[in-house]
Amino acid sequence: MKQKVVIRVNLNNGKKNARTKALRIAVGVQGVESVSLQGEDSSQIVVVGNDIDSVHLTSLLRKKVGSAELMSLSPISYEGDKHNGIQPMVWPAYQASVPYYYTYDVPDNNQDSCTIM
């Protein structure tokens, strides 16, 4: 399930490269697809991905960057993709086999009169 997580982080706390560090931490979490900064002073990190552990992400940001607060967690659903009018083509499942070889006798017109040879 796709999720959108918004976390407010204090990036102006005097630490150098706090913004870069926060973005690297957010990208390193499993399931993250995109990370961006939002807000009037770019203090909110917006993370979009599949099955993101938002509590783990927030605690990592608290440990490494400074104060972090989980603002919102919302699922993302795409209604247009469900019913677009195209039905998938379904093929029956069967096991392919080797074709049969037909045997037949070839008549021989050259009959020998001698049966010993």
mmCIF file with all atom_site columns, C-alpha atoms in Angstrom:
data_model
loop_
_atom_site.group_PDB
_atom_site.id
_atom_site.type_symbol
_atom_site.label_atom_id
_atom_site.label_alt_id
_atom_site.label_comp_id
_atom_site.label_asym_id
_atom_site.label_entity_id
_atom_site.label_seq_id
_atom_site.pdbx_PDB_ins_code
_atom_site.Cartn_x
_atom_site.Cartn_y
_atom_site.Cartn_z
_atom_site.occupancy
_atom_site.B_iso_or_equiv
_atom_site.pdbx_formal_charge
_atom_site.auth_seq_id
_atom_site.auth_comp_id
_atom_site.auth_asym_id
_atom_site.auth_atom_id
_atom_site.pdbx_PDB_model_num
ATOM 1   C CA . MET A 1 1   ? 0.000   0.000   0.000   1.00 0.00 ? 1   MET A CA 1
ATOM 2   C CA . LYS A 1 2   ? 1.401   3.365   -0.991  1.00 0.00 ? 2   LYS A CA 1
ATOM 3   C CA . GLN A 1 3   ? 1.725   5.902   1.783   1.00 0.00 ? 3   GLN A CA 1
ATOM 4   C CA . LYS A 1 4   ? 2.516   9.579   2.147   1.00 0.00 ? 4   LYS A CA 1
ATOM 5   C CA . VAL A 1 5   ? 4.324   10.540  5.361   1.00 0.00 ? 5   VAL A CA 1
ATOM 6   C CA . VAL A 1 6   ? 4.879   14.177  6.397   1.00 0.00 ? 6   VAL A CA 1
ATOM 7   C CA . ILE A 1 7   ? 7.475   14.810  9.133   1.00 0.00 ? 7   ILE A CA 1
ATOM 8   C CA . ARG A 1 8   ? 8.369   18.229  10.527  1.00 0.00 ? 8   ARG A CA 1
ATOM 9   C CA . VAL A 1 9   ? 12.096  18.524  11.276  1.00 0.00 ? 9   VAL A CA 1
ATOM 10  C CA . ASN A 1 10  ? 13.955  21.479  12.747  1.00 0.00 ? 10  ASN A CA 1
ATOM 11  C CA . LEU A 1 11  ? 16.640  21.989  10.069  1.00 0.00 ? 11  LEU A CA 1
ATOM 12  C CA . ASN A 1 12  ? 17.821  25.409  11.293  1.00 0.00 ? 12  ASN A CA 1
ATOM 13  C CA . ASN A 1 13  ? 19.355  24.245  14.550  1.00 0.00 ? 13  ASN A CA 1
ATOM 14  C CA . GLY A 1 14  ? 22.915  25.353  13.797  1.00 0.00 ? 14  GLY A CA 1
ATOM 15  C CA . LYS A 1 15  ? 24.158  22.015  12.479  1.00 0.00 ? 15  LYS A CA 1
ATOM 16  C CA . LYS A 1 16  ? 25.925  22.002  9.143   1.00 0.00 ? 16  LYS A CA 1
ATOM 17  C CA . ASN A 1 17  ? 24.339  19.966  6.369   1.00 0.00 ? 17  ASN A CA 1
ATOM 18  C CA . ALA A 1 18  ? 21.300  19.071  8.484   1.00 0.00 ? 18  ALA A CA 1
ATOM 19  C CA . ARG A 1 19  ? 19.030  19.220  5.427   1.00 0.00 ? 19  ARG A CA 1
ATOM 20  C CA . THR A 1 20  ? 21.236  16.873  3.389   1.00 0.00 ? 20  THR A CA 1
ATOM 21  C CA . LYS A 1 21  ? 21.599  14.496  6.321   1.00 0.00 ? 21  LYS A CA 1
ATOM 22  C CA . ALA A 1 22  ? 17.822  14.381  6.875   1.00 0.00 ? 22  ALA A CA 1
ATOM 23  C CA . LEU A 1 23  ? 17.141  13.636  3.208   1.00 0.00 ? 23  LEU A CA 1
ATOM 24  C CA . ARG A 1 24  ? 19.783  10.875  3.150   1.00 0.00 ? 24  ARG A CA 1
ATOM 25  C CA . ILE A 1 25  ? 18.263  9.246   6.214   1.00 0.00 ? 25  ILE A CA 1
ATOM 26  C CA . ALA A 1 26  ? 14.782  9.391   4.679   1.00 0.00 ? 26  ALA A CA 1
ATOM 27  C CA . VAL A 1 27  ? 15.961  7.862   1.400   1.00 0.00 ? 27  VAL A CA 1
ATOM 28  C CA . GLY A 1 28  ? 17.757  5.050   3.248   1.00 0.00 ? 28  GLY A CA 1
ATOM 29  C CA . VAL A 1 29  ? 14.569  3.638   4.796   1.00 0.00 ? 29  VAL A CA 1
ATOM 30  C CA . GLN A 1 30  ? 13.132  0.530   3.121   1.00 0.00 ? 30  GLN A CA 1
ATOM 31  C CA . GLY A 1 31  ? 10.191  1.137   0.760   1.00 0.00 ? 31  GLY A CA 1
ATOM 32  C CA . VAL A 1 32  ? 10.819  4.849   0.065   1.00 0.00 ? 32  VAL A CA 1
ATOM 33  C CA . GLU A 1 33  ? 10.213  5.954   -3.528  1.00 0.00 ? 33  GLU A CA 1
ATOM 34  C CA . SER A 1 34  ? 10.535  9.754   -3.300  1.00 0.00 ? 34  SER A CA 1
ATOM 35  C CA . VAL A 1 35  ? 11.491  12.399  -0.747  1.00 0.00 ? 35  VAL A CA 1
ATOM 36  C CA . SER A 1 36  ? 10.873  16.149  -0.965  1.00 0.00 ? 36  SER A CA 1
ATOM 37  C CA . LEU A 1 37  ? 10.879  19.251  1.221   1.00 0.00 ? 37  LEU A CA 1
ATOM 38  C CA . GLN A 1 38  ? 7.722   21.314  1.739   1.00 0.00 ? 38  GLN A CA 1
ATOM 39  C CA . GLY A 1 39  ? 6.499   24.159  3.889   1.00 0.00 ? 39  GLY A CA 1
ATOM 40  C CA . GLU A 1 40  ? 7.232   27.864  4.002   1.00 0.00 ? 40  GLU A CA 1
ATOM 41  C CA . ASP A 1 41  ? 10.720  27.360  5.418   1.00 0.00 ? 41  ASP A CA 1
ATOM 42  C CA . SER A 1 42  ? 11.261  23.824  3.986   1.00 0.00 ? 42  SER A CA 1
ATOM 43  C CA . SER A 1 43  ? 10.956  22.290  7.422   1.00 0.00 ? 43  SER A CA 1
ATOM 44  C CA . GLN A 1 44  ? 8.640   19.439  6.381   1.00 0.00 ? 44  GLN A CA 1
ATOM 45  C CA . ILE A 1 45  ? 9.929   16.269  4.758   1.00 0.00 ? 45  ILE A CA 1
ATOM 46  C CA . VAL A 1 46  ? 7.381   14.483  2.544   1.00 0.00 ? 46  VAL A CA 1
ATOM 47  C CA . VAL A 1 47  ? 8.150   10.802  1.977   1.00 0.00 ? 47  VAL A CA 1
ATOM 48  C CA . VAL A 1 48  ? 6.186   8.658   -0.513  1.00 0.00 ? 48  VAL A CA 1
ATOM 49  C CA . GLY A 1 49  ? 6.594   4.893   -0.749  1.00 0.00 ? 49  GLY A CA 1
ATOM 50  C CA . ASN A 1 50  ? 5.285   1.398   -0.118  1.00 0.00 ? 50  ASN A CA 1
ATOM 51  C CA . ASP A 1 51  ? 4.801   0.179   3.476   1.00 0.00 ? 51  ASP A CA 1
ATOM 52  C CA . ILE A 1 52  ? 7.032   2.773   5.136   1.00 0.00 ? 52  ILE A CA 1
ATOM 53  C CA . ASP A 1 53  ? 7.636   2.397   8.870   1.00 0.00 ? 53  ASP A CA 1
ATOM 54  C CA . SER A 1 54  ? 6.903   6.006   9.833   1.00 0.00 ? 54  SER A CA 1
ATOM 55  C CA . VAL A 1 55  ? 7.722   5.593   13.538  1.00 0.00 ? 55  VAL A CA 1
ATOM 56  C CA . HIS A 1 56  ? 11.144  4.130   12.718  1.00 0.00 ? 56  HIS A CA 1
ATOM 57  C CA . LEU A 1 57  ? 11.814  6.953   10.239  1.00 0.00 ? 57  LEU A CA 1
ATOM 58  C CA . THR A 1 58  ? 10.833  9.610   12.778  1.00 0.00 ? 58  THR A CA 1
ATOM 59  C CA . SER A 1 59  ? 13.019  8.089   15.493  1.00 0.00 ? 59  SER A CA 1
ATOM 60  C CA . LEU A 1 60  ? 15.994  7.907   13.101  1.00 0.00 ? 60  LEU A CA 1
ATOM 61  C CA . LEU A 1 61  ? 15.556  11.591  12.256  1.00 0.00 ? 61  LEU A CA 1
ATOM 62  C CA . ARG A 1 62  ? 15.371  12.462  15.967  1.00 0.00 ? 62  ARG A CA 1
ATOM 63  C CA . LYS A 1 63  ? 18.602  10.597  16.690  1.00 0.00 ? 63  LYS A CA 1
ATOM 64  C CA . LYS A 1 64  ? 20.619  11.919  13.757  1.00 0.00 ? 64  LYS A CA 1
ATOM 65  C CA . VAL A 1 65  ? 19.260  15.412  12.990  1.00 0.00 ? 65  VAL A CA 1
ATOM 66  C CA . GLY A 1 66  ? 17.375  16.767  15.969  1.00 0.00 ? 66  GLY A CA 1
ATOM 67  C CA . SER A 1 67  ? 13.749  17.323  16.842  1.00 0.00 ? 67  SER A CA 1
ATOM 68  C CA . ALA A 1 68  ? 11.312  15.546  14.492  1.00 0.00 ? 68  ALA A CA 1
ATOM 69  C CA . GLU A 1 69  ? 7.534   15.319  14.700  1.00 0.00 ? 69  GLU A CA 1
ATOM 70  C CA . LEU A 1 70  ? 5.256   13.055  12.670  1.00 0.00 ? 70  LEU A CA 1
ATOM 71  C CA . MET A 1 71  ? 2.640   15.369  11.149  1.00 0.00 ? 71  MET A CA 1
ATOM 72  C CA . SER A 1 72  ? 0.524   13.063  8.969   1.00 0.00 ? 72  SER A CA 1
ATOM 73  C CA . LEU A 1 73  ? 0.355   9.583   7.525   1.00 0.00 ? 73  LEU A CA 1
ATOM 74  C CA . SER A 1 74  ? -2.085  8.989   4.693   1.00 0.00 ? 74  SER A CA 1
ATOM 75  C CA . PRO A 1 75  ? -2.592  6.219   2.133   1.00 0.00 ? 75  PRO A CA 1
ATOM 76  C CA . ILE A 1 76  ? -2.405  7.072   -1.550  1.00 0.00 ? 76  ILE A CA 1
ATOM 77  C CA . SER A 1 77  ? -4.913  5.422   -3.863  1.00 0.00 ? 77  SER A CA 1
ATOM 78  C CA . TYR A 1 78  ? -5.245  5.779   -7.601  1.00 0.00 ? 78  TYR A CA 1
ATOM 79  C CA . GLU A 1 79  ? -8.861  5.366   -8.669  1.00 0.00 ? 79  GLU A CA 1
ATOM 80  C CA . GLY A 1 80  ? -8.137  5.842   -12.377 1.00 0.00 ? 80  GLY A CA 1
ATOM 81  C CA . ASP A 1 81  ? -5.892  2.796   -12.580 1.00 0.00 ? 81  ASP A CA 1
ATOM 82  C CA . LYS A 1 82  ? -8.497  0.355   -11.286 1.00 0.00 ? 82  LYS A CA 1
ATOM 83  C CA . HIS A 1 83  ? -11.119 0.724   -13.994 1.00 0.00 ? 83  HIS A CA 1
ATOM 84  C CA . ASN A 1 84  ? -9.570  1.982   -17.189 1.00 0.00 ? 84  ASN A CA 1
ATOM 85  C CA . GLY A 1 85  ? -11.722 -0.167  -19.486 1.00 0.00 ? 85  GLY A CA 1
ATOM 86  C CA . ILE A 1 86  ? -8.973  -2.525  -20.609 1.00 0.00 ? 86  ILE A CA 1
ATOM 87  C CA . GLN A 1 87  ? -9.494  -6.156  -19.700 1.00 0.00 ? 87  GLN A CA 1
ATOM 88  C CA . PRO A 1 88  ? -6.472  -8.432  -19.609 1.00 0.00 ? 88  PRO A CA 1
ATOM 89  C CA . MET A 1 89  ? -6.376  -11.372 -21.978 1.00 0.00 ? 89  MET A CA 1
ATOM 90  C CA . VAL A 1 90  ? -6.294  -14.688 -20.144 1.00 0.00 ? 90  VAL A CA 1
ATOM 91  C CA . TRP A 1 91  ? -4.724  -17.729 -21.787 1.00 0.00 ? 91  TRP A CA 1
ATOM 92  C CA . PRO A 1 92  ? -5.573  -21.242 -20.654 1.00 0.00 ? 92  PRO A CA 1
ATOM 93  C CA . ALA A 1 93  ? -2.783  -23.020 -18.848 1.00 0.00 ? 93  ALA A CA 1
ATOM 94  C CA . TYR A 1 94  ? -1.800  -26.353 -20.360 1.00 0.00 ? 94  TYR A CA 1
ATOM 95  C CA . GLN A 1 95  ? 1.369   -28.331 -20.666 1.00 0.00 ? 95  GLN A CA 1
ATOM 96  C CA . ALA A 1 96  ? 2.849   -28.543 -24.135 1.00 0.00 ? 96  ALA A CA 1
ATOM 97  C CA . SER A 1 97  ? 3.839   -32.014 -25.264 1.00 0.00 ? 97  SER A CA 1
ATOM 98  C CA . VAL A 1 98  ? 6.072   -33.481 -27.939 1.00 0.00 ? 98  VAL A CA 1
ATOM 99  C CA . PRO A 1 99  ? 4.225   -34.158 -31.206 1.00 0.00 ? 99  PRO A CA 1
ATOM 100 C CA . TYR A 1 100 ? 3.556   -37.771 -32.136 1.00 0.00 ? 100 TYR A CA 1
ATOM 101 C CA . TYR A 1 101 ? 5.521   -39.383 -34.947 1.00 0.00 ? 101 TYR A CA 1
ATOM 102 C CA . TYR A 1 102 ? 3.495   -41.488 -37.372 1.00 0.00 ? 102 TYR A CA 1
ATOM 103 C CA . THR A 1 103 ? 5.014   -44.697 -38.696 1.00 0.00 ? 103 THR A CA 1
ATOM 104 C CA . TYR A 1 104 ? 4.037   -46.385 -41.908 1.00 0.00 ? 104 TYR A CA 1
ATOM 105 C CA . ASP A 1 105 ? 5.417   -49.114 -44.204 1.00 0.00 ? 105 ASP A CA 1
ATOM 106 C CA . VAL A 1 106 ? 6.889   -48.135 -47.521 1.00 0.00 ? 106 VAL A CA 1
ATOM 107 C CA . PRO A 1 107 ? 5.956   -50.629 -50.207 1.00 0.00 ? 107 PRO A CA 1
ATOM 108 C CA . ASP A 1 108 ? 8.919   -51.973 -52.163 1.00 0.00 ? 108 ASP A CA 1
ATOM 109 C CA . ASN A 1 109 ? 8.295   -52.675 -55.858 1.00 0.00 ? 109 ASN A CA 1
ATOM 110 C CA . ASN A 1 110 ? 11.605  -54.501 -56.395 1.00 0.00 ? 110 ASN A CA 1
ATOM 111 C CA . GLN A 1 111 ? 10.827  -57.970 -55.087 1.00 0.00 ? 111 GLN A CA 1
ATOM 112 C CA . ASP A 1 112 ? 13.611  -60.441 -55.338 1.00 0.00 ? 112 ASP A CA 1
ATOM 113 C CA . SER A 1 113 ? 12.800  -63.887 -56.575 1.00 0.00 ? 113 SER A CA 1
ATOM 114 C CA . CYS A 1 114 ? 15.572  -65.490 -54.612 1.00 0.00 ? 114 CYS A CA 1
ATOM 115 C CA . THR A 1 115 ? 14.748  -65.870 -50.951 1.00 0.00 ? 115 THR A CA 1
ATOM 116 C CA . ILE A 1 116 ? 18.131  -67.212 -49.904 1.00 0.00 ? 116 ILE A CA 1
ATOM 117 C CA . MET A 1 117 ? 20.108  -64.166 -50.733 1.00 0.00 ? 117 MET A CA 1
#
